[in-house]
Structures are given as C-alpha cells and as structure tokens.
Coordinates of C-alpha atoms in Angstrom, one line a residue:
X27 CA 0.0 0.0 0.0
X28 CA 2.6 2.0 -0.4
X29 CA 1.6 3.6 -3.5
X30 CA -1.2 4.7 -1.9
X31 CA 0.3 6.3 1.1
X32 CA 2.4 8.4 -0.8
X33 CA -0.7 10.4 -2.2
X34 CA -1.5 11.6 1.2
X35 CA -4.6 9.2 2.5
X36 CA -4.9 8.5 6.3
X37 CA -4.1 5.2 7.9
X38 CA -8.0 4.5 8.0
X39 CA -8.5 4.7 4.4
X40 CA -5.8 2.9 3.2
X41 CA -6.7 0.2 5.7
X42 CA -10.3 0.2 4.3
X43 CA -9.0 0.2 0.7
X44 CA -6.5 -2.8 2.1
X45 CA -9.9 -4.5 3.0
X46 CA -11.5 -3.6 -0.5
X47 CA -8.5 -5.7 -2.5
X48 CA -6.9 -2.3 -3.6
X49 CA -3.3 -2.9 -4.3
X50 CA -2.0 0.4 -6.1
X51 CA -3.5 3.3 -7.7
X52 CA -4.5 3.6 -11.2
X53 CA -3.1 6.9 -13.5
X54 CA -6.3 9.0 -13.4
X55 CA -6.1 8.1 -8.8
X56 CA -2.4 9.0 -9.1
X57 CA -3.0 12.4 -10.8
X58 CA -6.0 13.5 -9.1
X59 CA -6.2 12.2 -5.5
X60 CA -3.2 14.6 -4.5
X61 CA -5.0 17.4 -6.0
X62 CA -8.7 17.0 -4.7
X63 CA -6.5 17.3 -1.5
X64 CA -5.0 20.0 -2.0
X65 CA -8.5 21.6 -2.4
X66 CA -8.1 22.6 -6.4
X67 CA -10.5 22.3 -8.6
X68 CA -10.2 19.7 -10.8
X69 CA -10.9 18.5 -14.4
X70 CA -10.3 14.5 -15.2
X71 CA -10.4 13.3 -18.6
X72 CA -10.3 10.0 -18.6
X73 CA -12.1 7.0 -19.8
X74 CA -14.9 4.9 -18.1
X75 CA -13.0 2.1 -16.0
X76 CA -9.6 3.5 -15.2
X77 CA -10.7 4.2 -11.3
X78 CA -12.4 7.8 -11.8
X79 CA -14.7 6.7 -9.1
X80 CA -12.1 6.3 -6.7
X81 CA -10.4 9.3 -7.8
X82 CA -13.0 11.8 -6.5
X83 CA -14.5 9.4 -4.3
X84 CA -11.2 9.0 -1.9
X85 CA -10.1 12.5 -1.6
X86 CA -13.6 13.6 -1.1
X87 CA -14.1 10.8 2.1
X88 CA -10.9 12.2 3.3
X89 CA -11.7 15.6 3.5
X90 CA -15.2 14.9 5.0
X91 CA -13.6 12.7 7.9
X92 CA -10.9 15.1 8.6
X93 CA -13.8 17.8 9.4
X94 CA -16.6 15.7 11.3
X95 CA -19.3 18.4 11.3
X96 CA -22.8 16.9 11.5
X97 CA -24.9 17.6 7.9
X98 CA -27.8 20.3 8.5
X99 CA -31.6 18.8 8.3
X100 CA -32.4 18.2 4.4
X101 CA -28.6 19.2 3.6
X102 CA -25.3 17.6 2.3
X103 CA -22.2 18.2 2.2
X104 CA -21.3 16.9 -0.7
X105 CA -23.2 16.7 -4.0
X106 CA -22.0 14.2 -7.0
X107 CA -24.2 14.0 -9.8
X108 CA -24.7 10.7 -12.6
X109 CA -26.4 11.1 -16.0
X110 CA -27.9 7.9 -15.1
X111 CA -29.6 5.7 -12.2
X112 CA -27.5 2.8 -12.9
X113 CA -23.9 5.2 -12.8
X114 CA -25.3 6.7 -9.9
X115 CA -26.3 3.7 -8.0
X116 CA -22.8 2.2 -9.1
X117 CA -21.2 5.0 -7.6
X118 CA -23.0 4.8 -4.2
X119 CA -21.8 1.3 -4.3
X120 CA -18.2 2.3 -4.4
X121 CA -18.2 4.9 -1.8
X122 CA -20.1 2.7 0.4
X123 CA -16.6 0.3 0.6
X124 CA -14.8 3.1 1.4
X125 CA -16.7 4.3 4.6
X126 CA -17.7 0.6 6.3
X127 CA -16.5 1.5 9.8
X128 CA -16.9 5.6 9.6
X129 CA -19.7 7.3 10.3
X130 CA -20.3 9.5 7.2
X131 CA -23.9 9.0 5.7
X132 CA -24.3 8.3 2.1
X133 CA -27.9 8.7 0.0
X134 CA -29.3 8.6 -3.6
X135 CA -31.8 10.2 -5.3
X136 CA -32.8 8.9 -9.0
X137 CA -35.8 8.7 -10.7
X138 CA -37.7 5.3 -10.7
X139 CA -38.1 5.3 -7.0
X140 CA -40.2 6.4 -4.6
X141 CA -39.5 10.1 -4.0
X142 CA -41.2 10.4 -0.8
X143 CA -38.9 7.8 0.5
X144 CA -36.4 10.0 -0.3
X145 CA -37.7 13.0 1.1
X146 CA -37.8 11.2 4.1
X147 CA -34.2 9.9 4.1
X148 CA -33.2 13.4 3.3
X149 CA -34.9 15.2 6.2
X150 CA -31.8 14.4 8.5
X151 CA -28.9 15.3 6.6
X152 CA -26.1 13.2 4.2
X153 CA -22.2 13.7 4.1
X154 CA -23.0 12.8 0.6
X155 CA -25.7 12.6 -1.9
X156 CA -25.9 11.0 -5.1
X157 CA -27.9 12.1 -7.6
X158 CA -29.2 12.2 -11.0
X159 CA -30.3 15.6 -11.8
X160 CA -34.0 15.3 -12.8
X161 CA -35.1 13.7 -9.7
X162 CA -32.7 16.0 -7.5
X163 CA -34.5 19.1 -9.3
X164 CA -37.7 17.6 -8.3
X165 CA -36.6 17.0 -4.7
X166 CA -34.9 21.0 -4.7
X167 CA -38.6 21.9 -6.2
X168 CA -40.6 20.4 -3.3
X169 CA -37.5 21.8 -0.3
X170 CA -36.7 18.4 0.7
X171 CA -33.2 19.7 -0.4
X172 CA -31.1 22.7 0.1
X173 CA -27.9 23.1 -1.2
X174 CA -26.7 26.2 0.3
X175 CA -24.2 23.8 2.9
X176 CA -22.9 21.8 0.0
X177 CA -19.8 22.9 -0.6
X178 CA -18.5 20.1 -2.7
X179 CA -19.6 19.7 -6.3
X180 CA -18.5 16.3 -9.0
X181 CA -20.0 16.1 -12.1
X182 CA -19.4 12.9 -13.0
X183 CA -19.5 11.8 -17.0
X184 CA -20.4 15.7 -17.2
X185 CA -20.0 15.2 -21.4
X186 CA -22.8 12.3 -21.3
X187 CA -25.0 14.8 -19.3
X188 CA -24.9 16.9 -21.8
X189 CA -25.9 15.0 -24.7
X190 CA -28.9 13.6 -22.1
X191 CA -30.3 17.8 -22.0
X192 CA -29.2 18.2 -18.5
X193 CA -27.9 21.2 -18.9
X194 CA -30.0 23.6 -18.0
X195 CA -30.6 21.3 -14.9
X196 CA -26.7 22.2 -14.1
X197 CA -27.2 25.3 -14.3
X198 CA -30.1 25.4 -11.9
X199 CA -28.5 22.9 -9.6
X200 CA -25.0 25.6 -9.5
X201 CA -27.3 28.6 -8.7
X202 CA -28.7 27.0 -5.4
X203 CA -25.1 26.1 -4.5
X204 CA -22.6 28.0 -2.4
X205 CA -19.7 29.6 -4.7
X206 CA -17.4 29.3 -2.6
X207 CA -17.0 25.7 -3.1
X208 CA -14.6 22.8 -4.5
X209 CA -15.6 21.4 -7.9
X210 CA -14.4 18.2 -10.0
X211 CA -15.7 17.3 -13.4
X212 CA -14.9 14.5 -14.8
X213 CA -15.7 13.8 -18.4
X214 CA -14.2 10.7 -20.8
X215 CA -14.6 13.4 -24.1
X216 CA -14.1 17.0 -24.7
X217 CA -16.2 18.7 -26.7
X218 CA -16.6 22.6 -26.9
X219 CA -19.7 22.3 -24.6
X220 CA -17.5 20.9 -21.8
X221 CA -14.9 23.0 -21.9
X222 CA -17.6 25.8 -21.7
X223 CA -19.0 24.1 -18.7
X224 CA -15.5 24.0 -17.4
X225 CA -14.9 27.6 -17.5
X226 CA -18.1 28.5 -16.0
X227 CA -18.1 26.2 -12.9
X228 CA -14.3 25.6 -12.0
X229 CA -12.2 27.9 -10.8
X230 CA -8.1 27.6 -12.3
X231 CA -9.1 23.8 -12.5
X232 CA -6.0 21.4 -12.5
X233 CA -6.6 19.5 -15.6
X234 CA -5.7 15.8 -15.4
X235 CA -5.7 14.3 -18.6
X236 CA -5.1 10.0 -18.5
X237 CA -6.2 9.0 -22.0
X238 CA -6.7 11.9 -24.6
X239 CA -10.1 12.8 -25.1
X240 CA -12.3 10.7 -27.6
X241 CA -9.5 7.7 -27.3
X242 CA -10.3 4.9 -26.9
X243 CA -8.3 2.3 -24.4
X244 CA -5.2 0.4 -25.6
X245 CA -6.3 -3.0 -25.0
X246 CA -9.6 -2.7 -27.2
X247 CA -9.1 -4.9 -30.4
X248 CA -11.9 -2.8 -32.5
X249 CA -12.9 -4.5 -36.0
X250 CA -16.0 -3.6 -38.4
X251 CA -18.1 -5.8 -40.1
X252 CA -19.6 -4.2 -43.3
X253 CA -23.2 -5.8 -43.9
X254 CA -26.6 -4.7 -44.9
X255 CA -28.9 -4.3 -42.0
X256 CA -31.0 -7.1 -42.9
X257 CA -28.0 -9.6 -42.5
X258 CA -26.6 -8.1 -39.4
X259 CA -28.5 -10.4 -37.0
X260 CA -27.2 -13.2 -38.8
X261 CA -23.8 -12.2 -38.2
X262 CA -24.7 -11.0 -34.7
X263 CA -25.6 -14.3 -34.0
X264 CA -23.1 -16.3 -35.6
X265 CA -20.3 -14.1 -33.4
X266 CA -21.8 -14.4 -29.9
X267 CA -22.8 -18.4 -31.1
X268 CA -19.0 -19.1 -31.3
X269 CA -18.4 -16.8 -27.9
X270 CA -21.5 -18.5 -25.8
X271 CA -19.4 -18.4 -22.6
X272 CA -18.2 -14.8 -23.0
X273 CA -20.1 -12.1 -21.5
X274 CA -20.8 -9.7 -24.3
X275 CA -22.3 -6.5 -24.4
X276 CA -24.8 -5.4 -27.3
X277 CA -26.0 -2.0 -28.5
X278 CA -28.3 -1.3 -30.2
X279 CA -29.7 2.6 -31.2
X280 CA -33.5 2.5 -30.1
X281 CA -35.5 1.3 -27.3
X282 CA -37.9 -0.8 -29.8
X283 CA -34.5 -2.2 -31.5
X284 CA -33.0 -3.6 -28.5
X285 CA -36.2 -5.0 -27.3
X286 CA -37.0 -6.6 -30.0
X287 CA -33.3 -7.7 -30.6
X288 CA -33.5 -9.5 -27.5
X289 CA -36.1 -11.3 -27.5
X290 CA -35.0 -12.4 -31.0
X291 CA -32.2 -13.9 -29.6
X292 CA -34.0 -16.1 -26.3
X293 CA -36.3 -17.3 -29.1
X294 CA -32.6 -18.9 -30.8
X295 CA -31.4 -20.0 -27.4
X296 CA -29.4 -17.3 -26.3
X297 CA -28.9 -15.7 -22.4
X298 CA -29.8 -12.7 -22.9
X299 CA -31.7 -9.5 -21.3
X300 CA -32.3 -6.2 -22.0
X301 CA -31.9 -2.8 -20.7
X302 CA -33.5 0.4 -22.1
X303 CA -35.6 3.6 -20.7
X304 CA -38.8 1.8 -21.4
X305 CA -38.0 -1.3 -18.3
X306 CA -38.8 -0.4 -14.9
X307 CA -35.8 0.7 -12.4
X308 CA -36.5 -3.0 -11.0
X309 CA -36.0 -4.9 -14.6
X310 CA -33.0 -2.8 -15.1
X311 CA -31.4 -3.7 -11.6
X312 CA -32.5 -7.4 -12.5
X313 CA -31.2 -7.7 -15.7
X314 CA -27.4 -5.8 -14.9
X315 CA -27.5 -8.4 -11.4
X316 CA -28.2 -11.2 -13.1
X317 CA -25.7 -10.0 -16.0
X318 CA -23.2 -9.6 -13.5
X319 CA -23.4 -12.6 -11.9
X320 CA -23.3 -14.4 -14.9
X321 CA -26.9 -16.3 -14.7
X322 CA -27.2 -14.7 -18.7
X323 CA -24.4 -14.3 -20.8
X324 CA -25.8 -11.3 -23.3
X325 CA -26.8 -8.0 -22.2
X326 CA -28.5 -5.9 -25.0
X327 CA -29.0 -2.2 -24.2
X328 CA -29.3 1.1 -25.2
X329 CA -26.7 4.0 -24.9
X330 CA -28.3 5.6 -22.0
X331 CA -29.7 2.7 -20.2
X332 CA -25.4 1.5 -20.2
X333 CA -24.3 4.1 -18.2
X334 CA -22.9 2.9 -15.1
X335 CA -22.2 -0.8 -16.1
X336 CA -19.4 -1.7 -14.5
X337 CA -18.8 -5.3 -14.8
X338 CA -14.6 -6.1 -15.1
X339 CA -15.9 -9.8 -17.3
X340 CA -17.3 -8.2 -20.3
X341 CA -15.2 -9.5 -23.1
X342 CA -17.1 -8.3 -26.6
X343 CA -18.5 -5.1 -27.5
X344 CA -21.0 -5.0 -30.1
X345 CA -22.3 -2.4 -32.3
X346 CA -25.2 -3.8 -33.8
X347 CA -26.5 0.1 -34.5
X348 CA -23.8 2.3 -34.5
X349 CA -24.4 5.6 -32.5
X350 CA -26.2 8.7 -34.2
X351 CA -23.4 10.7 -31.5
X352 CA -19.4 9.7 -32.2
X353 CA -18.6 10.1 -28.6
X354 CA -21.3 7.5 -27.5
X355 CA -19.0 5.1 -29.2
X356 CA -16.1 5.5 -27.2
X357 CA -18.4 5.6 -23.7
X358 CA -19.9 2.0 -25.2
X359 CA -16.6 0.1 -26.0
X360 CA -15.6 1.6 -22.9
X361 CA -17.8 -1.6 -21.3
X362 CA -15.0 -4.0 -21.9
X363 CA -11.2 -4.1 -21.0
X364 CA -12.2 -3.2 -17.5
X365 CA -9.5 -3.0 -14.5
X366 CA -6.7 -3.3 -16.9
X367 CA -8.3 -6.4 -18.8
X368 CA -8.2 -6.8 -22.5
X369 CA -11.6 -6.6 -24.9
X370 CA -12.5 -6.5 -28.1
X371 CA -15.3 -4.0 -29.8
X372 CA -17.0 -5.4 -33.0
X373 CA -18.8 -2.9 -34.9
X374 CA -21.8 -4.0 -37.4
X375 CA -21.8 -1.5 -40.3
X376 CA -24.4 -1.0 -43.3
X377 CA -24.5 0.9 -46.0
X378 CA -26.0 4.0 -44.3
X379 CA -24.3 4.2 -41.2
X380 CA -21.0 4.4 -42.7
X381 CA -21.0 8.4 -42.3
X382 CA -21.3 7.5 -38.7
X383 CA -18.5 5.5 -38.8
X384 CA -16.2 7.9 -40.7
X385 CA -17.2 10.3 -37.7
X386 CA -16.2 7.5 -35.1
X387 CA -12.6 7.0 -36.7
X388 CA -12.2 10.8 -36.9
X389 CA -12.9 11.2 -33.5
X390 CA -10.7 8.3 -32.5
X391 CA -7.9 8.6 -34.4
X392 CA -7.8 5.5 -35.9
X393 CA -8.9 3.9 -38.6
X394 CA -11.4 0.6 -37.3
X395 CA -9.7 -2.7 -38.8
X396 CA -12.3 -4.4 -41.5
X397 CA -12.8 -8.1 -40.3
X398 CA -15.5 -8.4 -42.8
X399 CA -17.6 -7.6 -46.3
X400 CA -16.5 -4.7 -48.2
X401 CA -16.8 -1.1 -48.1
X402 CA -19.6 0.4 -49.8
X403 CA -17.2 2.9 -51.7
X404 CA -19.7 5.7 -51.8
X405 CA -19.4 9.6 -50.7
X406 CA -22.4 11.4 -48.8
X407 CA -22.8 13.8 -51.9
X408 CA -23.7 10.8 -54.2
X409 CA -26.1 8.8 -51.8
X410 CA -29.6 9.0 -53.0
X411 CA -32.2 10.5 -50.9
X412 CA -32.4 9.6 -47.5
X413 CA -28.4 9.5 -47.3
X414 CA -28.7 5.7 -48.9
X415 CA -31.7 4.5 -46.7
X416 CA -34.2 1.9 -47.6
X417 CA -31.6 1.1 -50.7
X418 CA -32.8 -2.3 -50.0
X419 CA -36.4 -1.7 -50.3
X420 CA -36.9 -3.3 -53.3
X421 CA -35.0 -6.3 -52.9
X422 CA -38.2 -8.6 -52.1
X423 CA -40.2 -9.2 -49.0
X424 CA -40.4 -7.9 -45.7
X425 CA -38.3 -8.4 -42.8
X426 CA -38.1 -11.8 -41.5
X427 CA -39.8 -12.2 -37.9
X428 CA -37.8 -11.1 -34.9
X429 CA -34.9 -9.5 -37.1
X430 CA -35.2 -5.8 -36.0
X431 CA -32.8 -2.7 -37.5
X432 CA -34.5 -2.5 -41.0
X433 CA -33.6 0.8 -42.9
X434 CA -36.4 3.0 -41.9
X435 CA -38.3 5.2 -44.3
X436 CA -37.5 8.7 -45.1
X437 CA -38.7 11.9 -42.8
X438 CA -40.4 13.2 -45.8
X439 CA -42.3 9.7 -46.4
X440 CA -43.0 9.9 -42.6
X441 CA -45.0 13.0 -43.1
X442 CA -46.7 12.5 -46.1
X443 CA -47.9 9.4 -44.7
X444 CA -48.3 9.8 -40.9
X445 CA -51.3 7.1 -40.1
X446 CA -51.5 5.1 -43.6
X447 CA -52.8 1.2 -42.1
X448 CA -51.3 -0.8 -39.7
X449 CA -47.5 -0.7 -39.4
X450 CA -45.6 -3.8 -40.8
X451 CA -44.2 -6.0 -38.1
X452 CA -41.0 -5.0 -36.4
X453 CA -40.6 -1.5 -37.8
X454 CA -40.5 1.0 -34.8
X455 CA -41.5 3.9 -36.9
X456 CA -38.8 6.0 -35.1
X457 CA -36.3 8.8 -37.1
X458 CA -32.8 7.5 -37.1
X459 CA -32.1 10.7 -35.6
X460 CA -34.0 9.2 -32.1
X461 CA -30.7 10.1 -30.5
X462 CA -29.0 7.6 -28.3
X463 CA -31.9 4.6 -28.3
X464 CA -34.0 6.5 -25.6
X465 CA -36.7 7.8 -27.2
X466 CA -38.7 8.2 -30.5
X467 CA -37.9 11.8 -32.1
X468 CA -41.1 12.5 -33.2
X469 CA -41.9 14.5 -30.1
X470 CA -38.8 17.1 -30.4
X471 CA -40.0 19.9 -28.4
X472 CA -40.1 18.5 -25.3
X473 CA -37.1 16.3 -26.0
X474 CA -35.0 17.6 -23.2
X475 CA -37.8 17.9 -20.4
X476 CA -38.7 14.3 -20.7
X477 CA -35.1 13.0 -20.8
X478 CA -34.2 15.0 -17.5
X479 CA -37.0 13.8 -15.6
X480 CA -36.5 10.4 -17.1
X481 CA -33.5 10.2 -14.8

C-alpha cells in the first residue's frame, strides 16, 4: 500500500482500501487524488474504467472525515451528480466500501423510485448525496433539499449529461449552490460544450488528462463488419454463437431495436436480457444483477440505459446500430477491457451508417480494422435520398420475424404518410435521428424535459 500512502490518505482509508483488495492506484487516482487534497479544482479526462470513481470518491471521504461536522436537516455536504440511475447507484456502491467503519452517511436520489422515501431519508442530513439531476431538481422543487451547505460539487461523466439535456438542470443545480465551493468534473470526451461548462463552474481547475479525449483504451481490439442491416442479426448471431461463454455486451440505437433484438435472440437459445428507458428501475437492476453474476451471458442495451455498467468480465462489444453521437461510441466500447483487462469491440456497419463511422474513426484517431464484407465505396454527396436508406427496399419481401434494424423510411415519407394502415411488423416507426436509443424523435419539443425527468 505503499503507493497509496504516498498520495496523502490517512491510515483509516488505506486500511479500508487494504480491506476492499486495492493494491495500487490507477493513472487518473495517481493524478488526481493529490489534487482534490489540496482543495483545487479539478478537471479528469479520462475513460470509463480506469478508477475515476475512486479518484473523487477517496479524496472527497478524506476531507469529509478530517472535518466531522454533522450535515444540517435536508442538507449535504457533498453533492456528485450521474447522468444515469444505474452510474449513480454504481457510484453509491463504491463509496459505500470506502466508509464501512466511519460514520459518514451516504444517500441517492434517482428517478424510478419512490421520491417520498427520499424526502424522508433526506430530512436528517447526508455527508454525501448521489444524484441524477431530474429527480434531484424535483426534490430542490418540493425543499426536501437545500444546497446552500454543500460545498463540494463532482459532475461525474459531465459530457454524457450533456448529450442527455441536463444542462439547464446544471445550471439550476449551480445557482442553489454556495460559490465558494470545490468542484471536479470529470468527463471521458471533450467537446466545446464541456470546456464551456468548465470555465463556468471551475475555478483555475487542475486539468488531469489519463487517456486523450475521444481515445479509446489500448487494449480494445476494435474491428467492423460491413453488412446490410438485414444480415446483421445473422452475423450477430453467428459471433456471440462461437463466444456462448463470454459475457458480451450489445448495442443497439432504439428502445424498440434492443427489445426486440432480445427477445430475437432467447427465441434462438441465447442468455440474454435487456436494458432500455422503457424497463422499470427494478428490470433494469434485475437484468445488470443477473448479467453480473453471470446467470445470462448477453446484455442488450441502449446508450443511455449503459451508463454505469461496470462489470470487469465483459469481453465483446458489439455495435449492432452504430451511434447517431461519435462520442457515445467511445463511452460504449468503454464496457469491456475493464480494470486493466483486454476486450475487443465489433462494430456492425451498413450501408447508411458508414458516415457515422467515418465520424467514429475521426474522432478516434484511428482507422477501425475491416474483419468483414466490403466497403460500400460511396461519398455522402452521391447517396440518393435519405443519405442511402431503404436502398434495400426493393430487394423482395419484408423483414423476417424477430430481425429488427430494417432501414427506416425517409422523414419526408413519414410526413406524407403519418397514419396510412397498420405498421408492418417489427418496424418502430422512429427517425434514425431518435438520439442515443432512448426515445422516438417524433416528439422534439419536449425532448429535453422528458429526458431530464427520465433520470
């Protein structure tokens, strides 16, 4: 533990972290743990599983202990906020290990739960709270919350938050807190809206940087797969049929795709289960337990719903949709080489996704290795309408039962046929541009509202 000593923690947590099976920190603890500290304010770019948790979470503990006040009624002291229930839960989880034999207190607030519980659990006081930031608006709204003694602030995955709409959430959420105040933000990309964010709400930040932004980790083996949609559950199939022992984590872009998906594969004898915004908080919690523990062997899921998996045995990756959003694809293959392990991310690419992909690899860096079919060779500017949708429409036929992802129509088709008969089977009837698999986009104007309260 002498790794860990040398950034500065007390005997009692490095004994606790002793008990936890920590040997040595990782970069992104290394870097920051000394800082948060020191009391700067911080900004951590770094990648899902390289320790982030315990790189706020430590210092944090450590500078609650060394001042034992007791929290004010319906007050904490510190505030850390998740895009998503399952991050934030997983986070609650972590810091939990860290305080067995202390006395701090430790709540969360997300949406999916009973909030008068909540209100009730808050009316004491918490060292910490947890929180996703629709439900801990609602709680602010009804004063079951004040903020004005909380004067510790991490945004955790703040780049995710603000694909989600949470922003003017954050910004609400920073008004009701004191400014005098120590601030982290931790984000695994860096686009112009975070460093926006940063400049508002930091003050000269240390900037800890482990992997650059939109990078994705070293031990990923990331291949494409260049098929039409139709064949891509085929191929899905085929891959996770010669991997039935691996645990192997599948996205897919809508809620109505991975559902469907799913149950597509139970009905051919696969483990799997599903995650998306449309399940309960309880099926959710279910399905990542009894992913976890290894009682099913596929998870399928949306971007959104994924947040917060933090499961060290997922070995495959795969992109049956690829992501409207490039970033969303480094926070997905993220799932797998966990706690220094290897993985490997297979991406499933047709004929109208592949400006998405050109996005992904300019992002990256890299260009994705081609482990099968043949690129389709085409620019945007000579795509036909639609950007090269539905260019399999007339090749006979509808979908076969169970096979979801069919090219979707046109918007303009959409519009000049809104309600024409009963939908053929399997076809959602969502906009590619749904955003992330967590909702339909057919109701833009309140987009943002419903995804913040969603949380």
């Amino acid at each position: 533990m002498t790794e860990f000593a040398a950034l500065g923690l007390s005997e009692r947590i490095l004994h606790s972290l002793e008990a936890s099976g920590f040997k040595q920190p990782t970069p992104i603890q290394a870097a920051a743990i000394p800082a948060v500290l020191e009391g700067h304010d911080l900004m951590g770019l770094a990648q899902t599983g390289t320790g982030k948790t315990a790189a706020f979470g430590l210092p944090l503990i450590e500078k609650l202990l060394a001042n034992p006040q007791h929290p004010f009624p319906k007050s904490t002291r510190a505030l850390i906020l998740a895009p998503t229930r399952e991050l934030a839960n997983q986070i609650t989880a972590s810091l939990k290990s860290f305080v067995k034999r202390s006395r701090l207190q430790i709540a969360t607030v997300v949406g999916g739960q009973s909030i008068n519980n909540q209100i009730r659990d808050l009316h004491a006081g918490k060292d910490i709270l947890v929180a996703t930031p629709g439900r801990l608006i609602d709680l602010m709204e009804r004063k079951a919350i004040i903020l004005a003694q909380t004067h510790f602030l991490v945004l955790d995955e703040a780049d995710q938050m603000l694909d989600l709409g949470f922003i003017h959430s954050l910004k609400q959420i920073a008004k009701a807190l004191p400014k005098e105040r120590q601030t982290l933000l931790f984000s695994a990309t860096m686009p112009s809206e975070i460093e926006g964010l940063a400049r508002t709400y930091l003050t000269d930040p240390v900037r800890v940087e482990v992997t650059p932004p939109g990078k994705a980790a070293d031990k990923i083996e990331q291949s494409v797969h260049f098929v039409s949609q139709r064949a891509k559950v085929d191929l899905l199939k085929q891959h996770l049929g010669e991997r039935k022992e691996d645990l192997s984590l599948v996205f897919a872009r809508t809620k109505h795709g991975a559902e469907k998906l799913m149950k597509h594969l139970v009905a051919n004898g696969f483990s799997a289960a599903s995650i998306h915004g449309n399940k309960s908080q309880g099926q959710r919690d279910r399905a990542i337990r009894e992913f976890k523990s290894g009682d099913i062997r596929i998870l399928v899921a949306t971007d959104v719903a994924a947040r917060g998996i933090d499961i060290p045995g997922v070995s495959h990756v795969y992109n049956f949709d690829l992501p409207q959003v490039p970033e969303s694809y480094v926070h997905r293959i993220g799932r797998t080489a966990r706690a220094g392990a290897e993985g490997r991310a297979v991406t499933y690419c047709a004929e109208d996704e592949t400006k998405m992909l050109r996005d992904i690899e300019k992002l990256t860096g890299i260009s994705i290795a081609v482990a099968g079919g043949e690129h389709p060779g085409f620019s945007a500017g000579t795509r036909k309408d639609g950007g090269g949708r539905g260019g399999n429409r007339g090749s006979g036929g509808g979908r076969p039962q169970g096979q979801p992802g069919e090219a979707r129509k046109s918007d303009n088709q959409n519009r000049k046929r809104p309600h024409r008969g009963k939908r053929p089977q399997g076809q959602p009837g969502e906009k590619a541009a749904a955003g992330a698999g967590e909702r339909p986009s057919s109701r833009p104007k309140w987009r943002r509202n419903r995804k913040s309260r969603a949380a």
